[in-house]
Coordinates of C-alpha atoms in Angstrom, one line a residue:
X289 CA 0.0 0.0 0.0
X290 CA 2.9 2.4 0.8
X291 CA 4.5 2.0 -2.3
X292 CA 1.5 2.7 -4.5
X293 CA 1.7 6.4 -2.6
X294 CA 5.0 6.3 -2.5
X295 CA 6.1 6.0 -6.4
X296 CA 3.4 8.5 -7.7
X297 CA 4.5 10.9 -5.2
X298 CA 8.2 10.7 -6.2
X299 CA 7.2 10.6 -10.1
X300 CA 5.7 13.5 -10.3
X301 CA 8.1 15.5 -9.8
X302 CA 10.2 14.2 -12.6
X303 CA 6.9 14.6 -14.8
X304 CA 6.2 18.3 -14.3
X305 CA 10.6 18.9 -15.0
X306 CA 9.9 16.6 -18.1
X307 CA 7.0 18.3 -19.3
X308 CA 9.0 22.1 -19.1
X309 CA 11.7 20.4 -20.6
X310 CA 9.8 19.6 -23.4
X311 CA 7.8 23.0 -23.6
X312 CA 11.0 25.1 -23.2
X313 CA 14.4 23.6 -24.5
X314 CA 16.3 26.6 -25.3
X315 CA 16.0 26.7 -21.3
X316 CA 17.5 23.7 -20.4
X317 CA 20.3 23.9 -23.8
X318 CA 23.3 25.0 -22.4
X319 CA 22.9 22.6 -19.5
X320 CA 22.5 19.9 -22.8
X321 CA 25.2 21.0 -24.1
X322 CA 27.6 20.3 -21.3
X323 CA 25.9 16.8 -20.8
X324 CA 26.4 15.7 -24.4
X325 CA 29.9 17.4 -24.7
X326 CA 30.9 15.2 -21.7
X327 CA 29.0 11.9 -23.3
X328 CA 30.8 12.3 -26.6
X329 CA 34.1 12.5 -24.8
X330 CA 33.8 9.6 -22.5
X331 CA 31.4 7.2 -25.2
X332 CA 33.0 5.4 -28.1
X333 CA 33.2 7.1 -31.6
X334 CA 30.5 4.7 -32.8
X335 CA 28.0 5.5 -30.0
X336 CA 28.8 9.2 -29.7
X337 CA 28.0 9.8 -33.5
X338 CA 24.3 8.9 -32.5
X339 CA 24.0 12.0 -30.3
X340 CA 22.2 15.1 -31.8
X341 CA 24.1 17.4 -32.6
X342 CA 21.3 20.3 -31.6
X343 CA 21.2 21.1 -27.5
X344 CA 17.4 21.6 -27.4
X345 CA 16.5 18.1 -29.5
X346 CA 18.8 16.7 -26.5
X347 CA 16.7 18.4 -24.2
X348 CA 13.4 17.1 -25.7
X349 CA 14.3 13.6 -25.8
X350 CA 15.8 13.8 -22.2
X351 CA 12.5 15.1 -21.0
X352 CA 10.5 12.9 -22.9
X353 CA 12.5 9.8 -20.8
X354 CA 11.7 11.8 -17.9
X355 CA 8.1 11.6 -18.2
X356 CA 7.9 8.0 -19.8
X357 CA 9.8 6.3 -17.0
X358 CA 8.0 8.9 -14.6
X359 CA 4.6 7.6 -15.5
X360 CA 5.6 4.1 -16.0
X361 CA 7.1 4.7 -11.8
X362 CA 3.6 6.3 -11.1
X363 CA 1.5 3.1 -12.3
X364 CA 3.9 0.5 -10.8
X365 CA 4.9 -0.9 -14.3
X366 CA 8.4 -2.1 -14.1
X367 CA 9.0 0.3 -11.3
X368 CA 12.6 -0.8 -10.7
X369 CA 14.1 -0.1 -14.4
X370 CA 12.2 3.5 -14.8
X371 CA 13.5 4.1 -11.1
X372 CA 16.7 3.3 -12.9
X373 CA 16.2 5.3 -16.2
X374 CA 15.1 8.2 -13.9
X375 CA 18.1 7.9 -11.5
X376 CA 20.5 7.8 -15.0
X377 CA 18.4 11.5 -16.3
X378 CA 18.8 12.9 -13.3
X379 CA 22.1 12.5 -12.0
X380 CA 23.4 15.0 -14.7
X381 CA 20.8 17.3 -14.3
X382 CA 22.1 17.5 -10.6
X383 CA 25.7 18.3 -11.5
X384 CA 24.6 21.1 -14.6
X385 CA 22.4 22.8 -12.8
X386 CA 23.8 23.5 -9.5
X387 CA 27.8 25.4 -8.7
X388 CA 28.8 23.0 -6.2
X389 CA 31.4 24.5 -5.3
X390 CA 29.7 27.9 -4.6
X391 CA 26.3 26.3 -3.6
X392 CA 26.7 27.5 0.0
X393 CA 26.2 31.2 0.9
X394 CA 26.9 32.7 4.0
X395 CA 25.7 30.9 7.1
X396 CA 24.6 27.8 4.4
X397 CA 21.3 29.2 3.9
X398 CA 21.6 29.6 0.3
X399 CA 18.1 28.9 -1.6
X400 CA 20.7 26.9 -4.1
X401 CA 22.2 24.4 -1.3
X402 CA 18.2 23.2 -0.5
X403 CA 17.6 23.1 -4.1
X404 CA 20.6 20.7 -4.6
X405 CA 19.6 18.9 -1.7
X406 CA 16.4 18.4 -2.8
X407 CA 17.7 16.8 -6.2
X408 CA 20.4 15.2 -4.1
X409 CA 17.6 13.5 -1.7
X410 CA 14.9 12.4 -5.1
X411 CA 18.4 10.8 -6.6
X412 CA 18.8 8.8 -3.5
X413 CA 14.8 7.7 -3.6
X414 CA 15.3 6.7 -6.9
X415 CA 18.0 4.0 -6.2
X416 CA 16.1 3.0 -3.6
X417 CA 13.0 2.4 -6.0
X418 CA 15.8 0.6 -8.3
X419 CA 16.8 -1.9 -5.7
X420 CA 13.5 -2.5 -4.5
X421 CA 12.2 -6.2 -5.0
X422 CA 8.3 -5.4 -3.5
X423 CA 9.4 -8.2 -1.2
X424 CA 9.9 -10.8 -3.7
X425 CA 13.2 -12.7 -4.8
X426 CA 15.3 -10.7 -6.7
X427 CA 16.5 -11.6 -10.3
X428 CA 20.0 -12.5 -8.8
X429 CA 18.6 -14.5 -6.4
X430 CA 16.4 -16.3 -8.3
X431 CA 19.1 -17.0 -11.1
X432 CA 21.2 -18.6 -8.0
X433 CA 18.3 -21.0 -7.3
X434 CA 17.7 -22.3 -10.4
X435 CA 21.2 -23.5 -11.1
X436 CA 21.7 -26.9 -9.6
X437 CA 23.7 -27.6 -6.4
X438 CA 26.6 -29.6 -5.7
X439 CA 24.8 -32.9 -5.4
X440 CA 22.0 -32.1 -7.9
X441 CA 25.7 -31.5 -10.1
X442 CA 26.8 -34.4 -8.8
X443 CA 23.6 -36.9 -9.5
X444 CA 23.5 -35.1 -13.4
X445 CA 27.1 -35.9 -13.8
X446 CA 26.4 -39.9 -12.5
X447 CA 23.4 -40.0 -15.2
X448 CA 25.7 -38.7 -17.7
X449 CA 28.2 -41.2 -17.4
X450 CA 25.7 -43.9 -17.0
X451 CA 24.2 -42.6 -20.4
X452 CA 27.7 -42.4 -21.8
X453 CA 28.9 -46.4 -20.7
X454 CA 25.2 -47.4 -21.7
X455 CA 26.1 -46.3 -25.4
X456 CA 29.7 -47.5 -25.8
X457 CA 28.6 -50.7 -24.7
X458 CA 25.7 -50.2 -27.6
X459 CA 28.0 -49.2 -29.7
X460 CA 30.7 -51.9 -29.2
X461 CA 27.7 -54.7 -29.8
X462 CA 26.5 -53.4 -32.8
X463 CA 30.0 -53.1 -34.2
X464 CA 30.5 -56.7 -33.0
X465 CA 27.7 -57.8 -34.8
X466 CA 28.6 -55.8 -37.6
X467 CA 32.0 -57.7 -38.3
X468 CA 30.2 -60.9 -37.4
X469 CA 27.6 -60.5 -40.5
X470 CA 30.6 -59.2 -43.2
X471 CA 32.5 -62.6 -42.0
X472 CA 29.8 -64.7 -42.3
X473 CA 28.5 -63.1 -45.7
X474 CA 32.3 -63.4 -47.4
X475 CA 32.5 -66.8 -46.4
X476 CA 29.2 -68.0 -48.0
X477 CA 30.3 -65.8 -51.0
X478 CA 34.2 -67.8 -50.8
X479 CA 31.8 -70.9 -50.3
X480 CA 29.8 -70.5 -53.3
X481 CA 32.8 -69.6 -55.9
X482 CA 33.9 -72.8 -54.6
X483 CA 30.9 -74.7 -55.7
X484 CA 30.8 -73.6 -58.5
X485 CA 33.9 -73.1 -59.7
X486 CA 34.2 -75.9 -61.7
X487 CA 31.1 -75.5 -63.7
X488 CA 32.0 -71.8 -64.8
X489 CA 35.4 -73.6 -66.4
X490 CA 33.5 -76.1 -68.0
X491 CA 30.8 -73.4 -69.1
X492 CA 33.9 -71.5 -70.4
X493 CA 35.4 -74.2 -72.0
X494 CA 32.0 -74.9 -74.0
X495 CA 32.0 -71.0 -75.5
X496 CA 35.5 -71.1 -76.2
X497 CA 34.7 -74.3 -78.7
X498 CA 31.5 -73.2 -79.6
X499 CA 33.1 -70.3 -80.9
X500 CA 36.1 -71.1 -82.6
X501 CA 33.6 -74.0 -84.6
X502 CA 31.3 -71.0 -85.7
X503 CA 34.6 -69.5 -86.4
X504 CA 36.0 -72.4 -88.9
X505 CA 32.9 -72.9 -90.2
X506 CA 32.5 -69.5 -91.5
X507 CA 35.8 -69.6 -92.8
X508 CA 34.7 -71.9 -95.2
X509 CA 31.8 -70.4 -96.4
X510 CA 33.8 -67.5 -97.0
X511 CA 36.1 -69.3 -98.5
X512 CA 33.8 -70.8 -101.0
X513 CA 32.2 -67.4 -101.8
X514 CA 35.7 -66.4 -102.8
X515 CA 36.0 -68.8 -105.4
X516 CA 32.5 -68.8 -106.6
X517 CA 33.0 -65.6 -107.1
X518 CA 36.4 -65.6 -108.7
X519 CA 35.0 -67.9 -111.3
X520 CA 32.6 -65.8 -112.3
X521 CA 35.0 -62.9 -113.0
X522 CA 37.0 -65.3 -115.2
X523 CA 33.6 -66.2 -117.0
X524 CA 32.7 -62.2 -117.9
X525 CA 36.1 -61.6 -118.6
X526 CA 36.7 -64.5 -121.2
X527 CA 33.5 -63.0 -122.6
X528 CA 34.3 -59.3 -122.6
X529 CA 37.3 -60.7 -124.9
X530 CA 35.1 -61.9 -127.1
X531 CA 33.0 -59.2 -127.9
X532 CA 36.0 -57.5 -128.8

């Protein structure tokens, strides 16, 4: 219950300085200006290139953050990372707008030094709001719990190995097996040539003398074509003589 008064109380501050900075920029610029000379210096070339150039678009988007996390704060929505997004917006405003070093007048009753502690005391509500859990576990807390312990490490490591033996012993079977069947399947094939061996020869011997009969026998036929036909040339020649 105390927070939901709480957060609204401390965010609307940070919406009313939002809202002016919005509405009046050139206000705020030269403050900006400090800010973002600052940033550029201590951000790297590749991040610092994606700050605006113009002090009073800084300012807008600055207040805009203010009153987005503000309201966000107000409602209870994530209340820890707009604490923090506040907390981030805030801490330069506190060292732009106030001299420091001459922030206390005579008897410290400077108007300035109540201002800055003011800012100095929202700043220090604002990381309280960051830190706050709303009495549940934090993130880091509940991160820690989900890892396993020593013997919950312990009994996972045991399963693994089991796991691990279990399938080398697998794997050793079916590679026994394995050799087992390529034995067994070249020896029926060795077997078999065996067999059978003798009847491919004799199978081979029968086409070899198949062959070289179909072989003599058209050798005489071609033979006998040959002189067929080498009688006939005689014949038309005897008569081509003739006619002559």
């Amino acid at each position: 219950m105390l927070r939901k008064i709480a957060r609204p109380l401390m965010a609307s501050a940070f919406i009313a300085d939002g809202v002016q900075m919005v509405k009046s920029p050139q206000n705020h610029a030269k403050n900006a200006e400090v800010v973002t000379g600052t940033l550029r210096k201590v951000l790297p070339p590749q991040a610092a290139g994606l700050l605006p150039r113009d002090a009073e678009t800084n300012v807008r988007i600055a207040g805009g953050t203010k009153i987005a996390a503000a309201a966000l704060l107000a409602r209870g929505k994530a209340p820890r990372l707009a604490a923090a997004a506040l907390a981030a917006a805030h801490l330069p405003a506190i060292l732009t707008r106030h001299d420091i070093k001459n922030v206390a007048g005579k008897g410290g009753q400077n108007t300035q030094l109540t201002t800055l502690l003011a800012d100095v005391g929202l700043l220090g509500g604002l990381l309280i709001a960051a830190e706050d859990t709303a009495g549940k576990p934090g993130l880091a807390w509940r991160a820690q719990q989900a890892l396993p312990g020593k013997s919950q490490q312990q009994e996972m490591l045991a399963t693994a190995q089991d796991y691990a033996s279990d399938f080398s012993e697998k794997a050793r079977e079916l590679a026994s097996e394995a050799s087992d069947s390529i034995s067994s399947a070249a020896s029926a094939v060795s077997d078999y040539v065996d067999e059978h061996s003798d009847e491919w020869r004799d199978t081979a011997y029968q086409v070899r003398d198949q062959a070289s009969a179909y072989a003599e026998t058209f050798a005489e036929e071609l033979q006998d074509s040959t002189k067929g036909l080498s009688k006939k040339a005689k014949k038309a020649k005897k008569k081509a003589k003739k006619l002559k």
